[in-house]
Every structure is written in structure tokens, then in C-alpha cells.
XYZ file of C-alpha atoms in Angstrom:
733
model
C -17.392 22.401 -3.763
C -19.966 19.875 -5.000
C -18.068 16.723 -5.904
C -19.546 14.448 -8.539
C -18.245 11.289 -10.151
C -19.216 10.008 -13.565
C -18.201 7.026 -15.681
C -17.644 7.560 -19.409
C -17.368 4.992 -22.164
C -14.398 5.789 -24.402
C -13.715 4.454 -27.884
C -10.586 4.830 -29.974
C -7.945 3.879 -27.380
C -5.326 1.514 -28.758
C -2.632 1.254 -26.101
C -1.541 2.318 -22.629
C -0.182 5.592 -24.004
C -3.740 6.562 -25.010
C -5.027 5.968 -21.474
C -2.171 7.973 -19.968
C -2.779 10.844 -22.430
C -6.486 11.075 -21.567
C -5.715 11.022 -17.835
C -3.156 13.804 -18.207
C -5.465 15.848 -20.443
C -8.383 15.600 -18.033
C -6.107 16.158 -15.048
C -5.166 19.574 -16.445
C -8.822 20.674 -16.647
C -9.969 23.134 -14.006
C -12.494 21.499 -11.691
C -11.415 17.903 -12.422
C -10.054 16.371 -9.211
C -9.178 12.913 -10.542
C -9.378 10.870 -13.730
C -8.902 7.123 -13.938
C -8.873 5.570 -17.412
C -9.191 1.800 -17.787
C -7.829 0.562 -21.118
C -9.254 -2.945 -20.793
C -12.817 -1.764 -20.030
C -12.518 1.317 -22.278
C -13.916 3.525 -19.521
C -12.943 6.676 -17.660
C -14.057 7.386 -14.101
C -13.836 11.122 -13.538
C -14.373 13.068 -10.305
C -15.073 16.791 -10.738
C -16.569 19.896 -9.148
C -19.876 20.414 -10.953
C -19.793 24.135 -10.093
C -16.685 24.507 -12.245
C -17.031 21.927 -15.018
C -19.696 19.518 -16.253
C -19.728 16.091 -17.918
C -20.285 17.519 -21.415
C -17.150 19.680 -21.137
C -15.178 16.631 -20.017
C -16.453 14.653 -23.018
C -15.552 17.573 -25.324
C -12.014 17.490 -23.939
C -11.740 13.759 -24.655
C -13.017 14.396 -28.209
C -10.384 17.104 -28.623
C -7.730 14.598 -27.584
C -8.830 12.372 -30.465
C -11.237 9.897 -28.879
C -14.991 9.482 -28.568
C -16.741 9.594 -25.198
C -20.283 8.933 -24.002
C -21.972 8.571 -20.637
C -22.016 4.941 -19.553
C -25.568 3.633 -19.321
C -26.918 1.447 -16.536
C -27.640 -1.367 -19.013
C -25.053 -3.838 -20.344
C -23.011 -2.335 -23.148
C -23.704 -3.972 -26.480
C -20.347 -4.680 -28.097
C -21.792 -6.926 -30.817
C -21.984 -4.237 -33.534
C -18.394 -3.169 -32.817
C -17.255 -6.795 -33.037
C -19.126 -7.235 -36.329
C -17.361 -4.215 -37.843
C -13.994 -5.468 -36.601
C -14.660 -8.921 -38.083
C -15.686 -7.408 -41.422
C -12.550 -5.263 -41.570
C -10.382 -8.291 -40.784
C -12.082 -10.525 -43.369
C -11.691 -7.920 -46.121
C -8.060 -7.285 -45.167
C -7.314 -11.027 -45.103
C -8.965 -11.557 -48.505
C -6.888 -8.790 -50.103
C -3.689 -9.803 -48.302
C -3.721 -13.537 -49.201
C -2.446 -13.009 -52.784
C 0.319 -10.750 -51.433
C 1.221 -13.445 -48.894
C 1.386 -15.984 -51.715
C 3.707 -13.657 -53.650
C 5.970 -13.367 -50.617
C 6.059 -17.147 -50.132
C 6.976 -17.637 -53.796
C 10.228 -15.727 -53.160
C 11.319 -18.004 -50.300
C 13.952 -20.310 -51.763
C 13.134 -23.506 -49.866
C 9.461 -23.186 -50.914
C 10.277 -22.681 -54.599
C 8.798 -26.083 -55.462
C 5.279 -24.697 -54.780
C 3.831 -23.416 -58.073
C 2.617 -19.786 -57.962
C 1.354 -17.860 -61.030
C 3.719 -15.154 -62.276
C 0.973 -12.532 -62.368
C 1.056 -12.422 -58.561
C 4.411 -10.617 -58.898
C 2.915 -7.792 -60.965
C 3.645 -4.595 -58.962
C 0.460 -2.863 -60.156
C -1.657 -5.807 -59.008
C 0.099 -5.735 -55.634
C -0.498 -1.981 -55.410
C -4.198 -2.499 -56.203
C -4.464 -5.109 -53.449
C -2.405 -3.252 -50.831
C -3.842 0.267 -51.241
C -7.386 -0.576 -49.932
C -5.820 -2.336 -46.953
C -3.427 0.533 -46.269
C -5.831 3.464 -46.575
C -9.288 1.903 -46.290
C -8.973 -0.816 -43.688
C -5.973 0.921 -42.086
C -7.540 4.394 -42.253
C -8.415 4.483 -38.525
C -4.700 4.039 -37.713
C -3.892 7.203 -39.673
C -6.722 9.197 -38.105
C -5.721 8.179 -34.583
C -2.024 8.828 -35.266
C -2.803 12.284 -36.698
C -4.907 13.247 -33.667
C -2.192 12.019 -31.316
C 0.523 14.030 -33.066
C -1.663 17.153 -33.234
C -2.034 16.867 -29.455
C 1.748 16.534 -29.144
C 1.609 12.905 -28.115
C 2.347 9.501 -29.598
C 0.612 6.138 -29.306
C 0.636 2.709 -30.889
C -1.099 4.031 -34.004
C 1.804 6.395 -34.635
C 4.160 3.398 -34.707
C 1.804 1.415 -36.967
C 1.196 4.330 -39.347
C 4.910 5.084 -39.607
C 5.934 1.453 -40.127
C 3.277 0.501 -42.666
C 3.549 3.839 -44.521
C 7.313 3.443 -44.891
C 6.845 -0.027 -46.409
C 3.950 1.023 -48.655
C 5.361 4.298 -49.994
C 8.808 2.832 -50.636
C 7.120 0.070 -52.643
C 4.977 2.636 -54.467
C 8.112 4.624 -55.361
C 9.724 1.471 -56.771
C 6.550 0.683 -58.727
C 6.289 4.197 -60.190
C 10.006 4.216 -61.035
C 9.553 1.018 -63.059
C 7.348 2.826 -65.627
C 9.173 2.812 -68.952
C 12.078 0.925 -67.428
C 10.781 -2.481 -68.472
C 9.504 -5.279 -66.256
C 11.999 -6.699 -63.835
C 11.826 -8.148 -60.356
C 11.375 -5.209 -58.006
C 12.111 -5.068 -54.294
C 8.588 -4.453 -53.002
C 7.125 -4.493 -49.478
C 3.398 -4.250 -50.189
C 2.880 -7.566 -48.425
C 4.686 -6.202 -45.342
C 2.309 -3.263 -44.857
C -0.801 -5.316 -45.689
C 0.191 -8.242 -43.456
C 1.002 -5.892 -40.579
C -2.448 -4.291 -40.706
C -4.165 -7.663 -41.110
C -2.322 -9.195 -38.153
C -3.061 -6.117 -36.044
C -6.766 -6.461 -36.815
C -6.649 -10.169 -35.981
C -4.980 -9.349 -32.672
C -7.603 -6.687 -31.908
C -10.402 -9.130 -32.759
C -9.000 -11.884 -30.531
C -8.315 -9.336 -27.801
C -11.892 -8.000 -27.940
C -13.307 -11.519 -27.713
C -11.060 -12.366 -24.758
C -11.777 -9.063 -22.970
C -15.473 -9.801 -23.315
C -14.917 -12.896 -21.205
C -13.196 -10.905 -18.447
C -16.338 -8.789 -17.947
C -18.805 -11.655 -18.176
C -19.343 -11.540 -14.385
C -21.121 -8.174 -14.684
C -23.113 -9.298 -17.710
C -24.210 -12.446 -15.860
C -25.226 -10.391 -12.805
C -27.277 -8.013 -14.929
C -29.140 -10.900 -16.510
C -30.140 -12.300 -13.108
C -32.799 -9.661 -12.517
C -36.374 -10.916 -12.883
C -38.284 -9.196 -15.688
C -41.784 -9.349 -14.175
C -43.432 -9.500 -10.750
C -46.859 -10.465 -9.425
C -48.107 -7.766 -7.061
C -51.250 -7.621 -4.933
C -53.109 -4.302 -5.138
C -56.696 -3.793 -4.033
C -57.016 -7.506 -3.383
C -56.183 -8.306 -7.038
C -53.112 -9.998 -8.488
C -51.410 -7.942 -11.188
C -48.535 -9.061 -13.425
C -46.284 -6.047 -13.990
C -42.768 -5.245 -15.163
C -40.332 -5.348 -12.255
C -39.598 -1.623 -12.781
C -43.216 -0.853 -11.814
C -42.923 -2.413 -8.342
C -42.939 0.239 -5.623
C -41.563 0.171 -2.093
C -44.221 -1.284 0.218
C -45.961 -3.337 -2.485
C -46.996 -6.876 -1.610
C -45.321 -9.250 -4.060
C -46.354 -12.875 -4.590
C -43.485 -15.270 -5.341
C -44.640 -18.664 -6.574
C -42.589 -21.897 -6.379
C -39.726 -21.947 -8.873
C -39.904 -18.200 -9.608
C -37.172 -15.625 -9.165
C -37.667 -13.236 -6.279
C -38.233 -9.976 -8.202
C -37.205 -7.407 -5.533
C -35.622 -7.204 -2.097
C -38.215 -7.531 0.650
C -39.449 -8.965 3.932
C -41.511 -12.177 4.041
C -45.065 -11.354 5.164
C -46.507 -14.848 4.873
C -45.460 -18.318 3.721
C -42.205 -20.212 3.995
C -39.774 -21.684 1.485
C -36.126 -22.420 0.789
C -34.338 -19.821 -1.329
C -31.357 -20.567 -3.574
C -29.032 -17.575 -3.082
C -25.992 -19.138 -4.774
C -26.107 -16.769 -7.747
C -25.409 -13.809 -5.454
C -23.645 -15.180 -2.392
C -21.845 -18.237 -3.773
C -23.487 -20.302 -1.008
C -24.575 -23.610 -2.542
C -27.108 -24.664 0.124
C -30.631 -23.161 -0.042
C -31.602 -20.894 2.864
C -34.922 -21.399 4.650
C -37.078 -18.264 4.804
C -40.220 -17.607 6.878
C -42.112 -14.593 8.224
C -39.976 -11.537 9.043
C -36.974 -12.928 7.115
C -35.284 -10.854 4.406
C -35.159 -12.068 0.808
C -32.931 -10.754 -1.965
C -34.079 -9.939 -5.472
C -32.839 -12.270 -8.287
C -32.566 -15.289 -5.952
C -34.571 -18.411 -6.815
C -37.563 -19.543 -4.798
C -37.928 -23.237 -3.960
C -41.106 -25.249 -3.493
C -43.057 -22.894 -1.204
C -45.101 -19.781 -2.007
C -44.102 -16.486 -0.398
C -45.728 -13.114 -0.032
C -43.139 -10.415 0.519
C -43.292 -6.689 1.117
C -40.937 -4.835 -1.230
C -38.311 -2.925 0.740
C -35.612 -2.024 -1.794
C -36.061 -1.529 -5.531
C -34.034 -0.280 -8.479
C -30.598 1.115 -7.662
C -31.114 0.500 -3.933
C -31.476 -3.274 -4.292
C -28.739 -5.668 -3.233
C -28.236 -6.849 -6.837
C -27.873 -3.268 -8.132
C -25.355 -2.505 -5.384
C -23.384 -5.658 -6.182
C -23.232 -4.695 -9.859
C -22.128 -1.196 -8.868
C -19.384 -2.560 -6.597
C -18.083 -4.941 -9.298
C -18.139 -2.217 -11.968
C -16.222 0.154 -9.701
C -13.698 -2.563 -8.840
C -13.158 -3.513 -12.482
C -12.965 0.114 -13.557
C -10.568 1.222 -10.832
C -6.811 1.286 -11.025
C -4.581 -0.717 -8.714
C -1.471 1.117 -7.413
C 0.782 -1.351 -9.252
C -0.590 0.099 -12.519
C 1.571 3.174 -11.882
C 4.587 1.201 -13.117
C 2.975 0.601 -16.503
C 1.690 4.204 -16.698
C 5.133 5.704 -16.148
C 6.702 3.443 -18.793
C 3.879 3.956 -21.298
C 4.144 7.741 -21.034
C 7.639 7.761 -22.572
C 7.655 4.442 -24.421
C 6.516 5.458 -27.917
C 8.943 8.396 -28.354
C 11.804 6.167 -27.207
C 10.805 3.473 -29.732
C 10.682 6.027 -32.568
C 14.176 7.133 -31.575
C 15.409 3.508 -31.525
C 13.876 2.860 -34.946
C 15.581 5.944 -36.389
C 18.911 4.903 -34.852
C 18.471 1.373 -36.252
C 17.829 2.748 -39.743
C 20.933 4.943 -39.640
C 23.090 2.119 -38.252
C 22.104 -0.272 -41.036
C 22.212 2.319 -43.824
C 25.645 3.728 -43.003
C 27.484 0.881 -41.255
C 25.992 -2.622 -41.413
C 24.847 -2.599 -45.068
C 26.067 0.764 -46.399
C 23.771 2.253 -49.024
C 21.124 -0.492 -48.673
C 17.975 1.519 -48.133
C 15.723 -1.557 -48.227
C 17.652 -3.416 -45.492
C 17.699 -0.343 -43.240
C 13.995 0.269 -43.857
C 13.065 -3.348 -43.153
C 14.809 -3.444 -39.781
C 13.486 -0.017 -38.744
C 9.921 -1.120 -39.551
C 10.395 -4.312 -37.509
C 11.566 -2.237 -34.501
C 8.604 0.157 -34.819
C 6.051 -2.616 -34.983
C 7.298 -5.097 -32.389
C 7.589 -2.452 -29.668
C 3.868 -1.729 -29.316
C 3.001 -1.065 -25.631
C -0.445 -2.729 -25.836
C 0.493 -5.732 -23.711
C 1.975 -3.433 -21.068
C -1.236 -1.423 -20.851
C -3.452 -4.497 -20.591
C -1.347 -6.346 -18.011
C -2.962 -4.876 -14.886
C -6.576 -3.951 -15.800
C -7.404 -7.315 -17.380
C -6.185 -9.141 -14.265
C -8.200 -6.795 -12.022
C -11.291 -7.386 -14.177
C -10.912 -11.148 -14.152
C -9.959 -11.366 -10.462
C -12.759 -9.121 -9.166
C -15.256 -10.850 -11.478
C -14.307 -14.274 -10.176
C -14.461 -12.970 -6.600
C -18.000 -11.708 -7.241
C -19.002 -15.168 -8.423
C -17.758 -16.480 -5.063
C -19.768 -13.871 -3.155
C -16.798 -11.565 -2.442
C -17.206 -7.937 -3.550
C -14.045 -5.826 -3.832
C -14.915 -2.124 -4.061
C -11.773 -1.241 -5.988
C -8.591 -2.528 -7.544
C -6.546 -0.956 -4.755
C -8.357 -3.146 -2.205
C -7.794 -6.228 -4.338
C -4.088 -5.373 -4.337
C -3.793 -4.538 -0.614
C -5.633 -7.633 0.652
C -2.726 -9.942 -0.170
C -0.397 -8.060 2.220
C -2.549 -8.382 5.367
C -0.778 -9.579 8.551
C -3.590 -9.490 11.137
C -7.279 -10.352 10.854
C -9.476 -8.721 13.515
C -12.941 -10.232 13.930
C -16.034 -8.768 15.528
C -17.941 -11.349 17.594
C -21.705 -10.966 17.191
C -22.878 -11.771 13.668
C -19.321 -12.382 12.478
C -17.887 -15.254 14.508
C -21.320 -16.080 15.920
C -24.668 -16.500 14.176
C -25.761 -13.032 15.224
C -29.172 -14.440 16.151
C -28.950 -14.755 19.935
C -31.728 -16.203 22.088
C -33.012 -15.024 25.459
C -32.042 -17.903 27.757
C -32.587 -16.527 31.286
C -34.486 -13.660 32.855
C -34.613 -13.111 36.601
C -36.845 -10.384 38.067
C -36.257 -8.606 41.357
C -38.970 -9.383 43.951
C -39.728 -5.658 44.064
C -41.275 -5.798 40.557
C -44.133 -7.684 38.939
C -42.734 -9.853 36.138
C -45.575 -9.349 33.637
C -45.498 -5.560 33.937
C -41.697 -5.417 33.767
C -41.624 -7.672 30.672
C -44.052 -5.278 28.975
C -41.866 -2.245 29.733
C -38.607 -3.959 28.678
C -40.219 -5.216 25.482
C -41.420 -1.718 24.569
C -37.973 -0.211 25.217
C -35.978 -2.868 23.327
C -38.372 -2.777 20.333
C -36.880 0.591 19.387
C -33.316 -0.810 19.128
C -31.735 -2.334 16.012
C -29.157 -4.363 17.967
C -29.335 -8.184 17.563
C -29.420 -8.594 21.365
C -32.458 -6.323 21.539
C -34.226 -8.401 18.895
C -33.430 -11.552 20.900
C -34.893 -10.035 24.084
C -38.081 -8.934 22.297
C -38.515 -12.366 20.673
C -37.826 -14.155 23.967
C -40.317 -12.041 25.908
C -42.928 -12.572 23.199
C -42.432 -16.348 23.534
C -43.044 -15.926 27.269
C -46.432 -14.330 26.550
C -45.450 -10.717 27.076
C -47.057 -7.898 25.097
C -45.362 -4.518 24.670
C -46.682 -1.459 26.455
C -47.223 1.757 24.537
C -44.335 2.803 22.297
C -41.235 3.980 24.130
C -40.593 7.701 24.290
C -37.241 9.520 24.409
C -35.405 6.392 23.274
C -31.601 6.613 23.152
C -29.049 3.910 22.382
C -25.495 4.196 23.673
C -23.412 1.830 21.467
C -21.452 -0.696 23.475
C -23.311 0.171 26.704
C -27.089 -0.131 26.461
C -30.307 1.843 26.007
C -32.412 4.412 27.813
C -36.139 4.902 27.241
C -39.284 6.242 28.844
C -42.233 3.804 28.924
C -45.561 4.727 30.529
C -43.813 7.427 32.508
C -41.144 5.035 33.812
C -37.449 5.650 33.080
C -35.838 2.390 31.920
C -32.094 1.783 31.694
C -30.992 -1.565 30.183
C -27.382 -2.564 29.543
C -24.070 -3.528 31.096
C -23.338 -3.271 34.832
C -20.998 -0.357 34.031
C -23.839 1.391 32.186
C -26.161 0.996 35.173
C -23.438 2.163 37.534
C -23.141 5.311 35.401
C -26.822 5.894 36.172
C -26.242 5.376 39.913
C -27.905 1.945 39.919
C -26.227 -0.614 42.185
C -26.465 -4.318 41.317
C -26.396 -6.555 44.357
C -23.598 -9.118 44.670
C -26.016 -12.047 44.468
C -27.058 -10.945 40.983
C -23.465 -10.293 39.927
C -22.349 -13.783 41.003
C -25.180 -15.327 39.010
C -24.117 -13.256 35.997
C -20.508 -14.462 36.257
C -21.607 -18.106 36.073
C -23.715 -17.403 32.970
C -20.895 -15.485 31.290
C -18.440 -18.323 31.878
C -20.887 -20.438 29.887
C -20.629 -18.023 26.948
C -23.800 -16.038 27.623
C -24.137 -12.271 27.567
C -25.787 -10.789 30.656
C -27.534 -7.408 30.790
C -29.260 -5.649 33.647
C -32.440 -3.571 33.729
C -33.379 -0.724 36.069
C -36.635 1.200 36.443
C -36.566 4.762 37.801
C -33.063 4.191 39.178
C -33.914 0.912 40.935
C -32.463 -2.465 39.902
C -35.244 -4.587 38.326
C -33.904 -7.675 36.485
C -31.043 -9.528 34.809
C -31.365 -10.876 31.277
C -29.056 -13.507 29.737
C -28.718 -13.941 25.982
C -26.733 -16.698 24.258
C -25.315 -16.603 20.747
C -23.782 -19.735 19.189
C -20.786 -19.639 16.883
C -21.308 -20.352 13.200
C -20.425 -23.930 12.160
C -17.962 -22.492 9.615
C -16.111 -20.193 12.053
C -13.663 -22.690 13.606
C -12.562 -24.234 10.241
C -12.289 -20.734 8.716
C -10.055 -19.514 11.546
C -7.867 -22.609 11.117
C -7.577 -21.733 7.398
C -6.583 -18.139 8.226
C -3.860 -19.342 10.575
C -2.629 -21.701 7.851
C -2.132 -18.627 5.648
C 0.202 -17.248 8.341
C -2.291 -14.671 9.609
C -2.722 -13.635 13.223
C -6.389 -13.731 14.307
C -7.858 -11.457 17.007
C -11.440 -11.229 18.266
C -12.519 -7.678 19.144
C -15.836 -7.189 20.921
C -17.767 -4.893 23.180
C -19.018 -7.914 25.135
C -17.675 -8.745 28.571
C -14.410 -10.643 28.908
C -15.866 -13.925 30.234
C -18.397 -14.297 27.409
C -15.878 -13.228 24.791
C -13.285 -15.734 26.031
C -15.849 -18.559 26.004
C -16.798 -17.846 22.361
C -13.153 -17.386 21.332
C -12.101 -20.742 22.790
C -14.886 -22.486 20.850
C -13.714 -20.836 17.625
C -10.010 -21.481 18.208
C -9.003 -17.832 18.752
C -6.272 -17.121 21.301
C -6.133 -13.306 21.144
C -9.223 -11.577 22.564
C -9.904 -7.876 23.154
C -13.173 -7.566 25.102
C -15.319 -4.775 26.531
C -14.124 -2.400 23.804
C -16.474 0.455 22.861
C -17.107 1.266 19.139
C -14.717 4.238 19.158
C -12.246 2.074 21.078
C -12.317 -0.547 18.315
C -10.851 1.952 15.850
C -8.139 2.837 18.397
C -7.246 -0.849 18.810
C -6.870 -1.123 15.035
C -4.558 1.903 15.013
C -2.450 0.396 17.816
C -1.826 -2.689 15.676
C -0.985 -0.502 12.669
C 1.470 1.450 14.822
C 3.370 -1.826 15.245
C 3.865 -1.873 11.462
C 1.160 -4.486 10.842
C -1.335 -4.494 7.975
C -4.763 -5.025 9.520
C -8.033 -6.373 8.139
C -11.163 -5.734 10.210
C -14.246 -7.911 9.725
C -17.598 -6.817 11.165
C -21.293 -6.511 10.462
C -22.857 -3.817 12.625
C -23.114 -0.047 12.777
C -20.785 -0.086 15.788
C -18.092 -1.723 13.606
C -18.097 1.077 11.002
C -15.304 3.201 12.619
C -13.003 0.168 12.883
C -13.819 -0.923 9.313
C -12.867 2.534 8.073
C -9.658 2.661 10.154
C -8.338 -0.739 9.017
C -6.087 -1.215 5.991
C -8.843 -3.472 4.663
C -12.380 -3.408 6.039
C -14.553 -6.440 5.340
C -18.289 -6.381 6.029
C -20.456 -9.467 6.326
C -23.178 -9.335 3.672
C -25.670 -10.392 6.322
C -24.979 -7.215 8.312
C -26.117 -3.603 8.143
C -25.999 -1.316 5.093
C -23.718 1.143 6.908
C -21.110 -1.552 7.561
C -21.189 -2.636 3.907
C -20.904 0.957 2.637
C -17.954 1.646 4.955
C -16.057 -1.563 4.168
C -13.653 -2.141 1.277
C -14.817 -5.724 0.763
C -18.265 -7.249 1.307
C -18.544 -10.968 2.075
C -22.004 -11.821 0.750
C -22.111 -15.309 2.261
C -21.687 -14.079 5.826
C -19.173 -16.910 6.165
C -15.661 -16.457 7.586
C -14.329 -18.888 4.963
C -14.772 -16.004 2.517
C -11.946 -14.126 4.269
C -9.392 -16.771 3.338
C -10.852 -16.886 -0.190
C -10.550 -13.087 -0.478
C -6.912 -13.212 0.625
C -6.172 -16.102 -1.732
C -7.774 -14.472 -4.776
C -5.900 -11.243 -3.978
C -2.616 -13.168 -3.914
C -3.470 -14.966 -7.164
C -4.429 -11.697 -8.871
C -1.246 -9.934 -7.775
C 0.836 -12.884 -8.928
C -0.969 -12.776 -12.283
C -0.395 -9.011 -12.653
C 3.317 -9.350 -11.907
C 3.616 -12.212 -14.408
C 1.836 -10.148 -17.063
C 4.000 -7.083 -16.440
C 7.166 -9.188 -16.498
C 6.345 -10.868 -19.804
C 5.130 -7.613 -21.383
C 8.408 -5.903 -20.485
C 10.520 -8.968 -21.279
C 8.812 -9.252 -24.666
C 9.963 -5.751 -25.618
C 13.363 -6.139 -23.981
C 14.039 -9.233 -26.096
C 12.041 -8.365 -29.216
C 13.496 -4.923 -29.945
C 17.168 -6.059 -30.063
C 16.227 -9.064 -32.252
C 14.330 -6.777 -34.644
C 17.178 -4.220 -34.649
C 19.626 -7.019 -35.505
C 17.643 -7.708 -38.681
C 16.602 -11.179 -37.540
C 12.870 -10.463 -37.663
C 10.804 -9.796 -40.766
C 8.366 -6.894 -40.248
C 5.291 -9.052 -40.819
C 6.528 -11.556 -38.217
C 7.074 -8.651 -35.792
C 3.461 -7.543 -36.431
C 2.105 -11.013 -35.732
C 4.187 -11.302 -32.551
C 3.045 -7.886 -31.353
C -0.632 -8.711 -31.907
C -0.330 -12.076 -30.181
C 1.460 -10.544 -27.184
C -1.662 -8.543 -26.306
C -3.859 -11.584 -26.719
C -1.548 -13.670 -24.534
C -1.778 -11.113 -21.695
C -5.585 -11.195 -21.780
C -5.639 -15.003 -21.910
C -3.217 -15.099 -18.980
C -5.617 -12.922 -16.953
C -8.505 -15.218 -17.843
C -6.835 -18.000 -15.865
C -8.131 -16.217 -12.755
C -11.672 -17.186 -13.739
C -10.755 -20.770 -12.867
C -9.598 -19.757 -9.371
C -10.149 -22.338 -6.638
C -8.742 -22.001 -3.128
């Protein structure tokens, strides 16, 4: 089975029932494993076995269900033409409906003092004005309703088509019956059908404008990318489109320019403004060997960088992908709305029919117009649009705002689960600490020559990606050491150390337990010295050559300035904080006390970290794991929520559910807070959407609501849900 996932752009959906129908239709296709339709974004994310079915067959199925589908492009979707058509339809409908509205107002007794010309009451004039609105402007409602009914389903358009058609055709019957009967005041409802369609279009227009604001985070991210780059090829500077930059190219970034691609600084130094991607307001100083991110803004210095990641592999492209997936995904709470929407329209049609019969036979016996009016009001006010928009618009707005703050949720389910976390488990190196340790002490056994040993250790550690290895290499270089030939047969044992062969010598570097496993004994004098260093918060490693103890190396890593305040903020949220590390207990405890962490689990191997997470979950706790290294990946995957520091490795970020781009623990509290705000917003939206129908339908059935008022209320209910979600864009912790 070759699993593939594709995102489709869908047009023609009008309510939650449409989204549910497409999901069910696709779910019945052979080879389709899952289908997730987002009403607010008008997208479908479909997972399928490409050996059984392909994307074109999936799009054909959506077309058969009555909608249009197309593959979503990598560029921002241009909604301007669609908005222009919607505006034009509304303006024409409003122009034709205004005289009908005036005719309706003229019949209201307390407004009788307003002079209106008698010709407005001419039924043939009203027919001429209402017909283009009903069948021209309102034509798409009929088409959509027909397709829904053909597919044995019902959506909002079925309610609209039924309600407006009943009003229009009853009025047409009255108009036709008046031929030869002389002119008299007829009971017409042309204005009802025309006003309903006009208000629905106004609601759709306002809704489209508001929904555009919920996705502005993605649009803003896409516009960040630099359009051109200056590359150096053959000793010449060339100005090219950013798409032409290749991995390994030397790129010149002048003061004030955007960094065009991800890369490593080869020469120069400058301060880079990364706020547009990480949310960090202070510029970050960059020099040789430092990483820079495409789309960030260079300061006053000139940089030459070597391109390392381009196109879809760049940090910006990955951020956009994460945000799109989060906004397009479905939170578990959406299931409530889906279940209701699946049966809502048929129930409403039944209620409208019952209302008609009740009025016609009991409340106003024989009064067809009164029964029709109340039935139309019930049909129109019960539209499930607001219910369908309640969750996805909040997810879009919440995840978009989080992205602006440098917090990337990979899906709506993670945005929902984050608010329920009980325990936050923190890795030490690169998470609580800076992750840029320094070599502070190195003591060589008298049996070895220091210069030669430094050369061997440097060659061995150069093959490791671990931050401690980088610190040892940098520290030895500062001490004048030069690496020997490249290490052979290099092997890293996560949480323990490394083994390598250098110039025929077998080197083992790591913890005392690691050396003991290789039958290397560390004398007590060296162990006592190590204990003193560890009590000071330093990490001590030992080196052996050909099975003989050779040296001890001490590396110190300072905690980030933001760690202690961030941990205080997490405790204020009622969260338990634990530090989980593979480092020795003395060093771990020293770092934890500086950060204000009481619970420490030290000397835990990478696979052991995942087990510790599962132990906490076995106690019934919801656990969030925060880390940055490859060795944290199993624990990140095991946790209820895995958070990766954006300053860490790609594997950690791919494994995690949330990426904290700032590399700042304050982002954890912000992620929790925005999750809580989003869930509160969703619940408010769902409550008001359901309450609106629970209150509105009985009022309409009681005859207390004119159909055109019901149409206006229904349209505004959808707009109000979207505007409610937009409040999340003003989120501040």
C-alpha cells in the first residue's frame, strides 16, 4: 500500500451538511483511507492508496456529488475574482430588491405617512423585479439544491430553494389569477423571496471577507519570501530569481536586504531580525558558521552565506506547510457539529412541514398565506451555516495567531489537546540551557602527551552532531589543537558516548558507565575531581585510548535567561514541571535548581525517556514533552503533546506536534494559553450557533418572525461566528 495525501480546493459548499456529505462520499470510495473537509478554508485533505485510486478519480467523485474540485497550488489562492462576482451578484440583487422593499414598507401601518408611488404595488412590476433575483441571481441555490437531492442529501440550499420558491410561486399564482379579475390589492410575497436571496448574498459576502482575515497569517508568510538573490559564481556577482538558487551556492546578503534562502554564514557578521518568523523582537547576531533563515531581514553588516536549504525544504516553506495543515485539519470537537449537521436539514424540513399543517388546520384554519409565511420563516432561520463554521474558523484564527508568535501547531487536534496538559517535561541541553556548552576543563593522564591526545579527541568528536561534541572541538581548537586524519569506524551511542578509530588508535569518549562497559577503569582521584565539577553544574566526560584511561573533559552549559521566568509562568498555570535528561544527577540537579525546577529525572537514556513519559501517562496525566535533539524524538512521539524547539534538529521538529520557533520556554505557556483561548472560543461559537437555532425556530414557528427578518438573522449568524473567531487574532498572554 502506497499512501499519499493530497489537498483539494473545493467550491460550491454552503454549509456544514455539504462538508459532511463530501466526507461520507469520499469515505465510501475504495482506496480512500481518510477525508477531512474544512468548510471555512473550502479544502479537502484526502489520504488514499495510489495503487487503488488517484487524485483525478477523487475529484470526479466530488464533482458527482455536486461540487467543483481542483488540486491546491503552492501559491496563495486568489479569491479576488470570486469576491468580485459575489459583490456584483449582491449589488444587482439589492438594486432589484429595493423597490420591492419600498412596497413592503408602504403596507406597514405605522409608516403610512411616508409617501410611496402606487405603481410600486403593481404585481406585474413586482414579478419583473423578483424573477431575475429568484432565477438569475438565485440560480446557484437551485443548482446546488438539485445536485444535493439527486445525491439523496440535503443542505442549506435545499432550505433556501424551498423557502424562496414557495414565496415566489405562491405570489406568481396570485398574480396570474388576477388576470381578468380586475386590479385589487393582492397578498404577494415577491419581496420575501427577493429579500431572502439578497440578505443571503450579503451574509456570504461579509463571511467571505471575514474568512479572508482568518487566513491572512498564511498569506503574510508567503509574501515574506525574497524575490531575488545575489549569488557568486565564477567570481562574478549575478542577480537571479530566488528559485534559481541551488544548494551550495554562495549568496551575498547586503545590509537591509532579506536573506533569500536558508544557509550557513561563510564570511561577515551582522544582526538578523527574525521576528517575522520566530516572533522574537530582538535581532540575533550572526557570524561565521551560524545558521541564517530565509525571509529574515539583514541588519547593517554584509554576509556571504552558503545555501543549505531551498524551495520546499526551507524553514519558511515548512512553516507555511505546518500552518496550512493546522488550519486545514479538523479538531476532535468538530465531531459534535458534524453529527448534528448530518441530520439537521431533514429535521428542519420536517419541522417546517409540521408548522405549515399546524397553522393551516388549527391556528388559522384555511389561511394558506399565514401557514406559508411561518413555514418559510422556519426553513430559512434554521440554516446550519453557523454550526459548520464554529470550529474551523476558530482553528484557522488560533493557529494563524500562534504562527505570528512563533508557535507552529501541526494540526487542529494538537491545538485542542494542548489546553488539557497536566505535566510539562523538559529536556535539559538546548531546551532549559543555551545548548551551546563550552569546554571548561581538560585534564590529561601523565601516560599521554596532551597535544597528541587533543588531536585524536578532536578528530573523533568532529564526527558527532551532539552539542557537547561541538563544544569539545571548539575548545580544543581554541587551545591550539589540530585534528588528526578523519576518524574511521565512528559510532555514537546516544546517552552514553562515542567510539572511533583515529590513526589506528581505538578511542572511547563518554560517561564513566560507558567506559566501564569497555573495561576501562577510572581512578578514584579522577572521579572525585569529576564530582566537584558536576556539583558546579558542569558535565564531565572521560576519554580512553586502546582501553587505557587518558583524560577527563568538563563542559559547562548555562541556562537561558528566559528559562526561570518561563518555568514560573508554567507553574502559575497549574502545571507540574519535570526536567528529564541523560546527564548525570549532580549536573542535572545544579541546572534544575537555577531554573526553579524541583522534579528531576537524570541519567535517562533516549529510549528510557519515552518510558518515563509513559509512566506519567499511566498515572492518568496528560504529558507535554519539550526537546530539541535527535535523542528526544522517541519521547516527543510518546507524549500527548510533543513540542520541539525551533533551534533544534529537523528530526525533533518533524516528530513533534508543536514547534516553538523562538527556542524560548516562554512559548510553552503561550502555546497553552492560546490553546485554552481557542477552545473557549470554539465552545462559545458552538453554544451560540445551537442556541440561535434552539431559540429562532420556535419563534419562527410561532409566527413572530417575518421570513425576510429570518433570512437576515440567518445570514448575520454566520458572520457573527466568523467575527467571534477573529477575536483570537488579538490574543495576548
